[in-house]
Amino acid sequence: MKEEKSDRQVWLRFFLLFGSFSVLYFFVFYFCNKMLNHTNDALFFLTPNSAYWVYYSCSLIYGLATWGVYVSIKNGIQKKSFREFKVDVLLVLRLAAIPLFITLPFLYLSFTNAIVMTEEEFIYGTFWSLSTDHYTWEDVTKVEIDYSIPIESNPNRSSFNGRYILHFKDGRKFDVWQNTLEGETTEVQEIDAFLQTKNIPFFVRHVPSEDTINKYFSGNADFIRDLFSR
């Protein structure tokens, strides 16, 4: 019974340490992305899901390797043997070398995989491209405004899915509203106020009824009315 309890404690310590190292690496990768893409003055910043998947995977690999080094250091200190510490660390590094090396090009691609909107330009970095596309606001042909309300089994759980789509001259388009957290309108409102100064034409595809606006919006209903009346 004591042995079983001891095994559980060992596994618990492993998952706590391994999980802590992995979470730390994930946030390091995420903030490296933000720093490399100069987002301090950004009106909008998005890390695409493709980059997040790389961060998840690499965090697990780096977290496991760090846990191995941590255990090697701990054993070396307990046994007061630098030689044993050195042997254990070298073994961990040899085992982790190939996985760590494989992650490097994917990490580079994920660091450049970002969408940034500033007052000067719109920056679009796709995952598999080594180059980043830069658009001026003159490259935006129109802003398309639309919405949808998915049919839910429970009407009380239905949601208003707004669309605020930027169309570019090369055919690319990007939905700002869909890519804000939980469809939050505050950020969309700030972006809209800026884009209205750029003389970009707006096109409204569908206009929600007054009942729909009152149902889904309370504090910012006036913004929604103005937006869909363009």
mmCIF file with all atom_site columns, C-alpha atoms in Angstrom:
data_model
loop_
_atom_site.group_PDB
_atom_site.id
_atom_site.type_symbol
_atom_site.label_atom_id
_atom_site.label_alt_id
_atom_site.label_comp_id
_atom_site.label_asym_id
_atom_site.label_entity_id
_atom_site.label_seq_id
_atom_site.pdbx_PDB_ins_code
_atom_site.Cartn_x
_atom_site.Cartn_y
_atom_site.Cartn_z
_atom_site.occupancy
_atom_site.B_iso_or_equiv
_atom_site.pdbx_formal_charge
_atom_site.auth_seq_id
_atom_site.auth_comp_id
_atom_site.auth_asym_id
_atom_site.auth_atom_id
_atom_site.pdbx_PDB_model_num
ATOM 1   C CA . MET A 1 1   ? 0.000   0.000  0.000   1.00 0.00 ? 1   MET A CA 1
ATOM 2   C CA . LYS A 1 2   ? 2.833   2.344  0.915   1.00 0.00 ? 2   LYS A CA 1
ATOM 3   C CA . GLU A 1 3   ? 4.626   1.454  -2.309  1.00 0.00 ? 3   GLU A CA 1
ATOM 4   C CA . GLU A 1 4   ? 1.502   2.239  -4.331  1.00 0.00 ? 4   GLU A CA 1
ATOM 5   C CA . LYS A 1 5   ? 1.140   5.573  -2.567  1.00 0.00 ? 5   LYS A CA 1
ATOM 6   C CA . SER A 1 6   ? 4.812   6.318  -3.181  1.00 0.00 ? 6   SER A CA 1
ATOM 7   C CA . ASP A 1 7   ? 4.403   5.591  -6.908  1.00 0.00 ? 7   ASP A CA 1
ATOM 8   C CA . ARG A 1 8   ? 1.479   7.984  -7.054  1.00 0.00 ? 8   ARG A CA 1
ATOM 9   C CA . GLN A 1 9   ? 3.531   10.718 -5.420  1.00 0.00 ? 9   GLN A CA 1
ATOM 10  C CA . VAL A 1 10  ? 6.368   10.156 -7.887  1.00 0.00 ? 10  VAL A CA 1
ATOM 11  C CA . TRP A 1 11  ? 4.010   10.399 -10.845 1.00 0.00 ? 11  TRP A CA 1
ATOM 12  C CA . LEU A 1 12  ? 2.312   13.458 -9.333  1.00 0.00 ? 12  LEU A CA 1
ATOM 13  C CA . ARG A 1 13  ? 5.656   15.231 -8.905  1.00 0.00 ? 13  ARG A CA 1
ATOM 14  C CA . PHE A 1 14  ? 6.594   14.313 -12.469 1.00 0.00 ? 14  PHE A CA 1
ATOM 15  C CA . PHE A 1 15  ? 3.403   15.751 -13.975 1.00 0.00 ? 15  PHE A CA 1
ATOM 16  C CA . LEU A 1 16  ? 3.596   18.878 -11.814 1.00 0.00 ? 16  LEU A CA 1
ATOM 17  C CA . LEU A 1 17  ? 7.185   19.617 -12.815 1.00 0.00 ? 17  LEU A CA 1
ATOM 18  C CA . PHE A 1 18  ? 6.771   18.555 -16.427 1.00 0.00 ? 18  PHE A CA 1
ATOM 19  C CA . GLY A 1 19  ? 3.549   20.555 -16.709 1.00 0.00 ? 19  GLY A CA 1
ATOM 20  C CA . SER A 1 20  ? 5.107   23.646 -15.126 1.00 0.00 ? 20  SER A CA 1
ATOM 21  C CA . PHE A 1 21  ? 8.101   23.573 -17.471 1.00 0.00 ? 21  PHE A CA 1
ATOM 22  C CA . SER A 1 22  ? 5.821   23.059 -20.501 1.00 0.00 ? 22  SER A CA 1
ATOM 23  C CA . VAL A 1 23  ? 3.506   25.947 -19.556 1.00 0.00 ? 23  VAL A CA 1
ATOM 24  C CA . LEU A 1 24  ? 6.519   28.195 -19.031 1.00 0.00 ? 24  LEU A CA 1
ATOM 25  C CA . TYR A 1 25  ? 7.916   27.371 -22.469 1.00 0.00 ? 25  TYR A CA 1
ATOM 26  C CA . PHE A 1 26  ? 4.529   27.937 -24.095 1.00 0.00 ? 26  PHE A CA 1
ATOM 27  C CA . PHE A 1 27  ? 4.310   31.491 -22.761 1.00 0.00 ? 27  PHE A CA 1
ATOM 28  C CA . VAL A 1 28  ? 7.940   32.150 -23.683 1.00 0.00 ? 28  VAL A CA 1
ATOM 29  C CA . PHE A 1 29  ? 7.190   31.153 -27.289 1.00 0.00 ? 29  PHE A CA 1
ATOM 30  C CA . TYR A 1 30  ? 4.008   33.242 -27.326 1.00 0.00 ? 30  TYR A CA 1
ATOM 31  C CA . PHE A 1 31  ? 5.714   36.397 -26.030 1.00 0.00 ? 31  PHE A CA 1
ATOM 32  C CA . CYS A 1 32  ? 8.618   35.888 -28.435 1.00 0.00 ? 32  CYS A CA 1
ATOM 33  C CA . ASN A 1 33  ? 6.043   35.997 -31.221 1.00 0.00 ? 33  ASN A CA 1
ATOM 34  C CA . LYS A 1 34  ? 4.632   39.269 -29.912 1.00 0.00 ? 34  LYS A CA 1
ATOM 35  C CA . MET A 1 35  ? 8.059   40.843 -29.453 1.00 0.00 ? 35  MET A CA 1
ATOM 36  C CA . LEU A 1 36  ? 9.369   39.775 -32.867 1.00 0.00 ? 36  LEU A CA 1
ATOM 37  C CA . ASN A 1 37  ? 6.298   41.199 -34.590 1.00 0.00 ? 37  ASN A CA 1
ATOM 38  C CA . HIS A 1 38  ? 6.527   44.580 -32.824 1.00 0.00 ? 38  HIS A CA 1
ATOM 39  C CA . THR A 1 39  ? 3.001   44.622 -31.431 1.00 0.00 ? 39  THR A CA 1
ATOM 40  C CA . ASN A 1 40  ? 3.419   47.470 -28.930 1.00 0.00 ? 40  ASN A CA 1
ATOM 41  C CA . ASP A 1 41  ? 1.612   49.949 -31.175 1.00 0.00 ? 41  ASP A CA 1
ATOM 42  C CA . ALA A 1 42  ? -0.713  47.403 -32.838 1.00 0.00 ? 42  ALA A CA 1
ATOM 43  C CA . LEU A 1 43  ? -4.415  48.070 -33.238 1.00 0.00 ? 43  LEU A CA 1
ATOM 44  C CA . PHE A 1 44  ? -4.919  44.339 -33.653 1.00 0.00 ? 44  PHE A CA 1
ATOM 45  C CA . PHE A 1 45  ? -2.720  41.299 -33.124 1.00 0.00 ? 45  PHE A CA 1
ATOM 46  C CA . LEU A 1 46  ? -3.506  37.646 -33.766 1.00 0.00 ? 46  LEU A CA 1
ATOM 47  C CA . THR A 1 47  ? -1.474  34.487 -33.347 1.00 0.00 ? 47  THR A CA 1
ATOM 48  C CA . PRO A 1 48  ? -3.077  31.943 -35.723 1.00 0.00 ? 48  PRO A CA 1
ATOM 49  C CA . ASN A 1 49  ? -3.978  28.435 -34.543 1.00 0.00 ? 49  ASN A CA 1
ATOM 50  C CA . SER A 1 50  ? -1.183  26.944 -36.651 1.00 0.00 ? 50  SER A CA 1
ATOM 51  C CA . ALA A 1 51  ? 1.392   28.734 -34.474 1.00 0.00 ? 51  ALA A CA 1
ATOM 52  C CA . TYR A 1 52  ? -0.387  27.667 -31.293 1.00 0.00 ? 52  TYR A CA 1
ATOM 53  C CA . TRP A 1 53  ? -0.162  23.996 -32.294 1.00 0.00 ? 53  TRP A CA 1
ATOM 54  C CA . VAL A 1 54  ? 3.592   24.371 -32.739 1.00 0.00 ? 54  VAL A CA 1
ATOM 55  C CA . TYR A 1 55  ? 3.886   26.031 -29.336 1.00 0.00 ? 55  TYR A CA 1
ATOM 56  C CA . TYR A 1 56  ? 1.888   23.214 -27.698 1.00 0.00 ? 56  TYR A CA 1
ATOM 57  C CA . SER A 1 57  ? 4.034   20.509 -29.303 1.00 0.00 ? 57  SER A CA 1
ATOM 58  C CA . CYS A 1 58  ? 7.366   22.203 -28.705 1.00 0.00 ? 58  CYS A CA 1
ATOM 59  C CA . SER A 1 59  ? 6.448   23.060 -25.123 1.00 0.00 ? 59  SER A CA 1
ATOM 60  C CA . LEU A 1 60  ? 5.947   19.365 -24.379 1.00 0.00 ? 60  LEU A CA 1
ATOM 61  C CA . ILE A 1 61  ? 9.301   18.427 -25.924 1.00 0.00 ? 61  ILE A CA 1
ATOM 62  C CA . TYR A 1 62  ? 11.212  21.248 -24.231 1.00 0.00 ? 62  TYR A CA 1
ATOM 63  C CA . GLY A 1 63  ? 9.392   20.639 -20.955 1.00 0.00 ? 63  GLY A CA 1
ATOM 64  C CA . LEU A 1 64  ? 10.317  16.954 -20.961 1.00 0.00 ? 64  LEU A CA 1
ATOM 65  C CA . ALA A 1 65  ? 13.956  17.720 -21.764 1.00 0.00 ? 65  ALA A CA 1
ATOM 66  C CA . THR A 1 66  ? 14.087  20.334 -18.995 1.00 0.00 ? 66  THR A CA 1
ATOM 67  C CA . TRP A 1 67  ? 12.579  17.858 -16.553 1.00 0.00 ? 67  TRP A CA 1
ATOM 68  C CA . GLY A 1 68  ? 15.316  15.357 -17.471 1.00 0.00 ? 68  GLY A CA 1
ATOM 69  C CA . VAL A 1 69  ? 18.038  17.947 -16.855 1.00 0.00 ? 69  VAL A CA 1
ATOM 70  C CA . TYR A 1 70  ? 16.371  18.931 -13.566 1.00 0.00 ? 70  TYR A CA 1
ATOM 71  C CA . VAL A 1 71  ? 16.358  15.311 -12.348 1.00 0.00 ? 71  VAL A CA 1
ATOM 72  C CA . SER A 1 72  ? 20.007  14.909 -13.376 1.00 0.00 ? 72  SER A CA 1
ATOM 73  C CA . ILE A 1 73  ? 20.994  18.004 -11.404 1.00 0.00 ? 73  ILE A CA 1
ATOM 74  C CA . LYS A 1 74  ? 18.965  16.845 -8.389  1.00 0.00 ? 74  LYS A CA 1
ATOM 75  C CA . ASN A 1 75  ? 20.552  13.356 -8.419  1.00 0.00 ? 75  ASN A CA 1
ATOM 76  C CA . GLY A 1 76  ? 24.030  14.824 -8.800  1.00 0.00 ? 76  GLY A CA 1
ATOM 77  C CA . ILE A 1 77  ? 23.517  17.107 -5.819  1.00 0.00 ? 77  ILE A CA 1
ATOM 78  C CA . GLN A 1 78  ? 22.067  14.320 -3.662  1.00 0.00 ? 78  GLN A CA 1
ATOM 79  C CA . LYS A 1 79  ? 24.937  11.932 -4.467  1.00 0.00 ? 79  LYS A CA 1
ATOM 80  C CA . LYS A 1 80  ? 27.494  14.739 -4.454  1.00 0.00 ? 80  LYS A CA 1
ATOM 81  C CA . SER A 1 81  ? 28.891  13.422 -7.706  1.00 0.00 ? 81  SER A CA 1
ATOM 82  C CA . PHE A 1 82  ? 29.661  15.803 -10.548 1.00 0.00 ? 82  PHE A CA 1
ATOM 83  C CA . ARG A 1 83  ? 30.608  12.865 -12.753 1.00 0.00 ? 83  ARG A CA 1
ATOM 84  C CA . GLU A 1 84  ? 27.183  11.246 -12.361 1.00 0.00 ? 84  GLU A CA 1
ATOM 85  C CA . PHE A 1 85  ? 25.513  14.594 -12.986 1.00 0.00 ? 85  PHE A CA 1
ATOM 86  C CA . LYS A 1 86  ? 27.541  15.073 -16.176 1.00 0.00 ? 86  LYS A CA 1
ATOM 87  C CA . VAL A 1 87  ? 26.766  11.570 -17.470 1.00 0.00 ? 87  VAL A CA 1
ATOM 88  C CA . ASP A 1 88  ? 23.034  11.954 -16.803 1.00 0.00 ? 88  ASP A CA 1
ATOM 89  C CA . VAL A 1 89  ? 22.820  15.385 -18.421 1.00 0.00 ? 89  VAL A CA 1
ATOM 90  C CA . LEU A 1 90  ? 24.704  14.237 -21.515 1.00 0.00 ? 90  LEU A CA 1
ATOM 91  C CA . LEU A 1 91  ? 22.374  11.256 -21.804 1.00 0.00 ? 91  LEU A CA 1
ATOM 92  C CA . VAL A 1 92  ? 19.305  13.519 -21.628 1.00 0.00 ? 92  VAL A CA 1
ATOM 93  C CA . LEU A 1 93  ? 20.756  15.885 -24.219 1.00 0.00 ? 93  LEU A CA 1
ATOM 94  C CA . ARG A 1 94  ? 21.624  13.024 -26.580 1.00 0.00 ? 94  ARG A CA 1
ATOM 95  C CA . LEU A 1 95  ? 18.088  11.657 -26.336 1.00 0.00 ? 95  LEU A CA 1
ATOM 96  C CA . ALA A 1 96  ? 16.522  15.084 -26.802 1.00 0.00 ? 96  ALA A CA 1
ATOM 97  C CA . ALA A 1 97  ? 18.929  16.412 -29.454 1.00 0.00 ? 97  ALA A CA 1
ATOM 98  C CA . ILE A 1 98  ? 17.070  15.172 -32.538 1.00 0.00 ? 98  ILE A CA 1
ATOM 99  C CA . PRO A 1 99  ? 13.544  16.197 -31.364 1.00 0.00 ? 99  PRO A CA 1
ATOM 100 C CA . LEU A 1 100 ? 14.859  19.625 -30.289 1.00 0.00 ? 100 LEU A CA 1
ATOM 101 C CA . PHE A 1 101 ? 16.654  20.104 -33.610 1.00 0.00 ? 101 PHE A CA 1
ATOM 102 C CA . ILE A 1 102 ? 13.503  19.179 -35.558 1.00 0.00 ? 102 ILE A CA 1
ATOM 103 C CA . THR A 1 103 ? 11.466  21.788 -33.676 1.00 0.00 ? 103 THR A CA 1
ATOM 104 C CA . LEU A 1 104 ? 13.729  24.703 -34.646 1.00 0.00 ? 104 LEU A CA 1
ATOM 105 C CA . PRO A 1 105 ? 12.440  25.350 -38.212 1.00 0.00 ? 105 PRO A CA 1
ATOM 106 C CA . PHE A 1 106 ? 8.841   24.992 -37.021 1.00 0.00 ? 106 PHE A CA 1
ATOM 107 C CA . LEU A 1 107 ? 9.453   27.455 -34.208 1.00 0.00 ? 107 LEU A CA 1
ATOM 108 C CA . TYR A 1 108 ? 10.907  29.925 -36.710 1.00 0.00 ? 108 TYR A CA 1
ATOM 109 C CA . LEU A 1 109 ? 7.844   29.569 -38.933 1.00 0.00 ? 109 LEU A CA 1
ATOM 110 C CA . SER A 1 110 ? 5.524   30.008 -35.956 1.00 0.00 ? 110 SER A CA 1
ATOM 111 C CA . PHE A 1 111 ? 7.346   33.136 -34.738 1.00 0.00 ? 111 PHE A CA 1
ATOM 112 C CA . THR A 1 112 ? 6.737   34.774 -38.134 1.00 0.00 ? 112 THR A CA 1
ATOM 113 C CA . ASN A 1 113 ? 3.161   33.460 -38.279 1.00 0.00 ? 113 ASN A CA 1
ATOM 114 C CA . ALA A 1 114 ? 1.142   36.462 -37.119 1.00 0.00 ? 114 ALA A CA 1
ATOM 115 C CA . ILE A 1 115 ? -1.420  39.009 -38.221 1.00 0.00 ? 115 ILE A CA 1
ATOM 116 C CA . VAL A 1 116 ? -0.731  42.554 -37.095 1.00 0.00 ? 116 VAL A CA 1
ATOM 117 C CA . MET A 1 117 ? -2.694  45.712 -37.802 1.00 0.00 ? 117 MET A CA 1
ATOM 118 C CA . THR A 1 118 ? -1.046  49.071 -37.168 1.00 0.00 ? 118 THR A CA 1
ATOM 119 C CA . GLU A 1 119 ? -1.936  52.602 -38.213 1.00 0.00 ? 119 GLU A CA 1
ATOM 120 C CA . GLU A 1 120 ? 0.541   52.334 -41.098 1.00 0.00 ? 120 GLU A CA 1
ATOM 121 C CA . GLU A 1 121 ? -0.088  48.850 -42.492 1.00 0.00 ? 121 GLU A CA 1
ATOM 122 C CA . PHE A 1 122 ? -1.653  45.407 -42.269 1.00 0.00 ? 122 PHE A CA 1
ATOM 123 C CA . ILE A 1 123 ? 0.902   42.613 -41.830 1.00 0.00 ? 123 ILE A CA 1
ATOM 124 C CA . TYR A 1 124 ? -0.048  39.066 -42.798 1.00 0.00 ? 124 TYR A CA 1
ATOM 125 C CA . GLY A 1 125 ? 2.461   36.293 -42.081 1.00 0.00 ? 125 GLY A CA 1
ATOM 126 C CA . THR A 1 126 ? 1.270   32.819 -43.058 1.00 0.00 ? 126 THR A CA 1
ATOM 127 C CA . PHE A 1 127 ? 2.794   29.727 -41.457 1.00 0.00 ? 127 PHE A CA 1
ATOM 128 C CA . TRP A 1 128 ? 4.452   28.051 -44.451 1.00 0.00 ? 128 TRP A CA 1
ATOM 129 C CA . SER A 1 129 ? 5.788   31.256 -46.001 1.00 0.00 ? 129 SER A CA 1
ATOM 130 C CA . LEU A 1 130 ? 9.266   32.563 -45.230 1.00 0.00 ? 130 LEU A CA 1
ATOM 131 C CA . SER A 1 131 ? 8.173   36.051 -46.255 1.00 0.00 ? 131 SER A CA 1
ATOM 132 C CA . THR A 1 132 ? 5.579   38.312 -44.675 1.00 0.00 ? 132 THR A CA 1
ATOM 133 C CA . ASP A 1 133 ? 3.026   40.245 -46.732 1.00 0.00 ? 133 ASP A CA 1
ATOM 134 C CA . HIS A 1 134 ? 2.696   43.947 -45.969 1.00 0.00 ? 134 HIS A CA 1
ATOM 135 C CA . TYR A 1 135 ? -0.402  45.855 -47.074 1.00 0.00 ? 135 TYR A CA 1
ATOM 136 C CA . THR A 1 136 ? -0.994  49.568 -46.946 1.00 0.00 ? 136 THR A CA 1
ATOM 137 C CA . TRP A 1 137 ? -4.517  50.791 -46.301 1.00 0.00 ? 137 TRP A CA 1
ATOM 138 C CA . GLU A 1 138 ? -4.752  51.736 -49.969 1.00 0.00 ? 138 GLU A CA 1
ATOM 139 C CA . ASP A 1 139 ? -4.603  47.992 -50.693 1.00 0.00 ? 139 ASP A CA 1
ATOM 140 C CA . VAL A 1 140 ? -7.928  47.472 -48.925 1.00 0.00 ? 140 VAL A CA 1
ATOM 141 C CA . THR A 1 141 ? -10.699 47.579 -51.530 1.00 0.00 ? 141 THR A CA 1
ATOM 142 C CA . LYS A 1 142 ? -13.663 47.380 -49.146 1.00 0.00 ? 142 LYS A CA 1
ATOM 143 C CA . VAL A 1 143 ? -14.923 46.360 -45.727 1.00 0.00 ? 143 VAL A CA 1
ATOM 144 C CA . GLU A 1 144 ? -17.744 43.832 -45.807 1.00 0.00 ? 144 GLU A CA 1
ATOM 145 C CA . ILE A 1 145 ? -20.093 43.777 -42.813 1.00 0.00 ? 145 ILE A CA 1
ATOM 146 C CA . ASP A 1 146 ? -22.336 40.823 -42.148 1.00 0.00 ? 146 ASP A CA 1
ATOM 147 C CA . TYR A 1 147 ? -23.582 38.550 -39.385 1.00 0.00 ? 147 TYR A CA 1
ATOM 148 C CA . SER A 1 148 ? -25.096 35.143 -38.715 1.00 0.00 ? 148 SER A CA 1
ATOM 149 C CA . ILE A 1 149 ? -26.963 33.539 -35.840 1.00 0.00 ? 149 ILE A CA 1
ATOM 150 C CA . PRO A 1 150 ? -26.319 29.782 -35.708 1.00 0.00 ? 150 PRO A CA 1
ATOM 151 C CA . ILE A 1 151 ? -29.330 27.604 -35.007 1.00 0.00 ? 151 ILE A CA 1
ATOM 152 C CA . GLU A 1 152 ? -28.965 26.113 -31.537 1.00 0.00 ? 152 GLU A CA 1
ATOM 153 C CA . SER A 1 153 ? -31.078 23.474 -29.839 1.00 0.00 ? 153 SER A CA 1
ATOM 154 C CA . ASN A 1 154 ? -31.403 25.874 -26.931 1.00 0.00 ? 154 ASN A CA 1
ATOM 155 C CA . PRO A 1 155 ? -32.508 29.359 -28.126 1.00 0.00 ? 155 PRO A CA 1
ATOM 156 C CA . ASN A 1 156 ? -31.110 30.930 -24.963 1.00 0.00 ? 156 ASN A CA 1
ATOM 157 C CA . ARG A 1 157 ? -27.606 29.814 -25.966 1.00 0.00 ? 157 ARG A CA 1
ATOM 158 C CA . SER A 1 158 ? -27.637 31.242 -29.499 1.00 0.00 ? 158 SER A CA 1
ATOM 159 C CA . SER A 1 159 ? -24.969 33.792 -30.385 1.00 0.00 ? 159 SER A CA 1
ATOM 160 C CA . PHE A 1 160 ? -24.503 36.730 -32.722 1.00 0.00 ? 160 PHE A CA 1
ATOM 161 C CA . ASN A 1 161 ? -21.565 36.020 -35.043 1.00 0.00 ? 161 ASN A CA 1
ATOM 162 C CA . GLY A 1 162 ? -20.550 39.321 -36.552 1.00 0.00 ? 162 GLY A CA 1
ATOM 163 C CA . ARG A 1 163 ? -18.404 39.673 -39.661 1.00 0.00 ? 163 ARG A CA 1
ATOM 164 C CA . TYR A 1 164 ? -16.050 42.584 -40.323 1.00 0.00 ? 164 TYR A CA 1
ATOM 165 C CA . ILE A 1 165 ? -14.128 41.433 -43.382 1.00 0.00 ? 165 ILE A CA 1
ATOM 166 C CA . LEU A 1 166 ? -11.265 43.354 -44.957 1.00 0.00 ? 166 LEU A CA 1
ATOM 167 C CA . HIS A 1 167 ? -10.897 42.700 -48.715 1.00 0.00 ? 167 HIS A CA 1
ATOM 168 C CA . PHE A 1 168 ? -7.487  43.287 -50.313 1.00 0.00 ? 168 PHE A CA 1
ATOM 169 C CA . LYS A 1 169 ? -6.534  43.967 -53.922 1.00 0.00 ? 169 LYS A CA 1
ATOM 170 C CA . ASP A 1 170 ? -4.825  40.590 -54.342 1.00 0.00 ? 170 ASP A CA 1
ATOM 171 C CA . GLY A 1 171 ? -8.018  38.729 -53.401 1.00 0.00 ? 171 GLY A CA 1
ATOM 172 C CA . ARG A 1 172 ? -7.049  37.966 -49.812 1.00 0.00 ? 172 ARG A CA 1
ATOM 173 C CA . LYS A 1 173 ? -9.546  38.748 -47.094 1.00 0.00 ? 173 LYS A CA 1
ATOM 174 C CA . PHE A 1 174 ? -9.529  38.729 -43.327 1.00 0.00 ? 174 PHE A CA 1
ATOM 175 C CA . ASP A 1 175 ? -12.371 38.775 -40.800 1.00 0.00 ? 175 ASP A CA 1
ATOM 176 C CA . VAL A 1 176 ? -11.416 40.968 -37.867 1.00 0.00 ? 176 VAL A CA 1
ATOM 177 C CA . TRP A 1 177 ? -14.604 40.347 -35.885 1.00 0.00 ? 177 TRP A CA 1
ATOM 178 C CA . GLN A 1 178 ? -14.454 36.558 -36.109 1.00 0.00 ? 178 GLN A CA 1
ATOM 179 C CA . ASN A 1 179 ? -10.862 36.544 -34.907 1.00 0.00 ? 179 ASN A CA 1
ATOM 180 C CA . THR A 1 180 ? -11.361 38.663 -31.802 1.00 0.00 ? 180 THR A CA 1
ATOM 181 C CA . LEU A 1 181 ? -11.727 36.846 -28.507 1.00 0.00 ? 181 LEU A CA 1
ATOM 182 C CA . GLU A 1 182 ? -15.326 35.592 -28.128 1.00 0.00 ? 182 GLU A CA 1
ATOM 183 C CA . GLY A 1 183 ? -16.440 38.005 -30.834 1.00 0.00 ? 183 GLY A CA 1
ATOM 184 C CA . GLU A 1 184 ? -15.841 40.957 -28.505 1.00 0.00 ? 184 GLU A CA 1
ATOM 185 C CA . THR A 1 185 ? -17.028 44.212 -30.121 1.00 0.00 ? 185 THR A CA 1
ATOM 186 C CA . THR A 1 186 ? -14.813 46.612 -28.172 1.00 0.00 ? 186 THR A CA 1
ATOM 187 C CA . GLU A 1 187 ? -11.768 45.882 -30.310 1.00 0.00 ? 187 GLU A CA 1
ATOM 188 C CA . VAL A 1 188 ? -13.864 45.907 -33.483 1.00 0.00 ? 188 VAL A CA 1
ATOM 189 C CA . GLN A 1 189 ? -15.199 49.313 -32.496 1.00 0.00 ? 189 GLN A CA 1
ATOM 190 C CA . GLU A 1 190 ? -11.674 50.706 -32.094 1.00 0.00 ? 190 GLU A CA 1
ATOM 191 C CA . ILE A 1 191 ? -10.589 49.289 -35.453 1.00 0.00 ? 191 ILE A CA 1
ATOM 192 C CA . ASP A 1 192 ? -13.725 50.592 -37.143 1.00 0.00 ? 192 ASP A CA 1
ATOM 193 C CA . ALA A 1 193 ? -13.149 54.106 -35.813 1.00 0.00 ? 193 ALA A CA 1
ATOM 194 C CA . PHE A 1 194 ? -9.665  54.030 -37.336 1.00 0.00 ? 194 PHE A CA 1
ATOM 195 C CA . LEU A 1 195 ? -10.713 52.573 -40.708 1.00 0.00 ? 195 LEU A CA 1
ATOM 196 C CA . GLN A 1 196 ? -13.402 55.198 -41.163 1.00 0.00 ? 196 GLN A CA 1
ATOM 197 C CA . THR A 1 197 ? -10.602 57.764 -41.468 1.00 0.00 ? 197 THR A CA 1
ATOM 198 C CA . LYS A 1 198 ? -9.122  55.873 -44.460 1.00 0.00 ? 198 LYS A CA 1
ATOM 199 C CA . ASN A 1 199 ? -11.949 56.468 -46.964 1.00 0.00 ? 199 ASN A CA 1
ATOM 200 C CA . ILE A 1 200 ? -12.485 52.746 -47.461 1.00 0.00 ? 200 ILE A CA 1
ATOM 201 C CA . PRO A 1 201 ? -15.933 51.820 -48.847 1.00 0.00 ? 201 PRO A CA 1
ATOM 202 C CA . PHE A 1 202 ? -18.203 49.768 -46.577 1.00 0.00 ? 202 PHE A CA 1
ATOM 203 C CA . PHE A 1 203 ? -20.619 47.146 -47.834 1.00 0.00 ? 203 PHE A CA 1
ATOM 204 C CA . VAL A 1 204 ? -23.374 45.791 -45.568 1.00 0.00 ? 204 VAL A CA 1
ATOM 205 C CA . ARG A 1 205 ? -24.661 42.406 -46.661 1.00 0.00 ? 205 ARG A CA 1
ATOM 206 C CA . HIS A 1 206 ? -27.434 41.870 -44.082 1.00 0.00 ? 206 HIS A CA 1
ATOM 207 C CA . VAL A 1 207 ? -28.960 44.244 -41.554 1.00 0.00 ? 207 VAL A CA 1
ATOM 208 C CA . PRO A 1 208 ? -30.081 42.829 -38.195 1.00 0.00 ? 208 PRO A CA 1
ATOM 209 C CA . SER A 1 209 ? -33.510 43.770 -36.886 1.00 0.00 ? 209 SER A CA 1
ATOM 210 C CA . GLU A 1 210 ? -33.950 46.055 -33.902 1.00 0.00 ? 210 GLU A CA 1
ATOM 211 C CA . ASP A 1 211 ? -35.104 43.095 -31.827 1.00 0.00 ? 211 ASP A CA 1
ATOM 212 C CA . THR A 1 212 ? -31.920 41.206 -32.701 1.00 0.00 ? 212 THR A CA 1
ATOM 213 C CA . ILE A 1 213 ? -29.731 44.151 -31.723 1.00 0.00 ? 213 ILE A CA 1
ATOM 214 C CA . ASN A 1 214 ? -31.534 44.608 -28.421 1.00 0.00 ? 214 ASN A CA 1
ATOM 215 C CA . LYS A 1 215 ? -31.300 40.888 -27.677 1.00 0.00 ? 215 LYS A CA 1
ATOM 216 C CA . TYR A 1 216 ? -27.552 40.485 -28.187 1.00 0.00 ? 216 TYR A CA 1
ATOM 217 C CA . PHE A 1 217 ? -26.231 43.950 -27.380 1.00 0.00 ? 217 PHE A CA 1
ATOM 218 C CA . SER A 1 218 ? -26.888 46.219 -24.460 1.00 0.00 ? 218 SER A CA 1
ATOM 219 C CA . GLY A 1 219 ? -24.073 48.652 -23.752 1.00 0.00 ? 219 GLY A CA 1
ATOM 220 C CA . ASN A 1 220 ? -22.896 49.028 -27.372 1.00 0.00 ? 220 ASN A CA 1
ATOM 221 C CA . ALA A 1 221 ? -26.165 48.725 -29.298 1.00 0.00 ? 221 ALA A CA 1
ATOM 222 C CA . ASP A 1 222 ? -25.651 52.205 -30.809 1.00 0.00 ? 222 ASP A CA 1
ATOM 223 C CA . PHE A 1 223 ? -22.378 51.084 -32.385 1.00 0.00 ? 223 PHE A CA 1
ATOM 224 C CA . ILE A 1 224 ? -24.086 48.050 -33.958 1.00 0.00 ? 224 ILE A CA 1
ATOM 225 C CA . ARG A 1 225 ? -26.881 50.228 -35.374 1.00 0.00 ? 225 ARG A CA 1
ATOM 226 C CA . ASP A 1 226 ? -24.345 52.650 -36.853 1.00 0.00 ? 226 ASP A CA 1
ATOM 227 C CA . LEU A 1 227 ? -22.171 49.842 -38.223 1.00 0.00 ? 227 LEU A CA 1
ATOM 228 C CA . PHE A 1 228 ? -24.983 48.069 -40.069 1.00 0.00 ? 228 PHE A CA 1
ATOM 229 C CA . SER A 1 229 ? -26.419 51.309 -41.428 1.00 0.00 ? 229 SER A CA 1
ATOM 230 C CA . ARG A 1 230 ? -23.339 52.161 -43.526 1.00 0.00 ? 230 ARG A CA 1
#
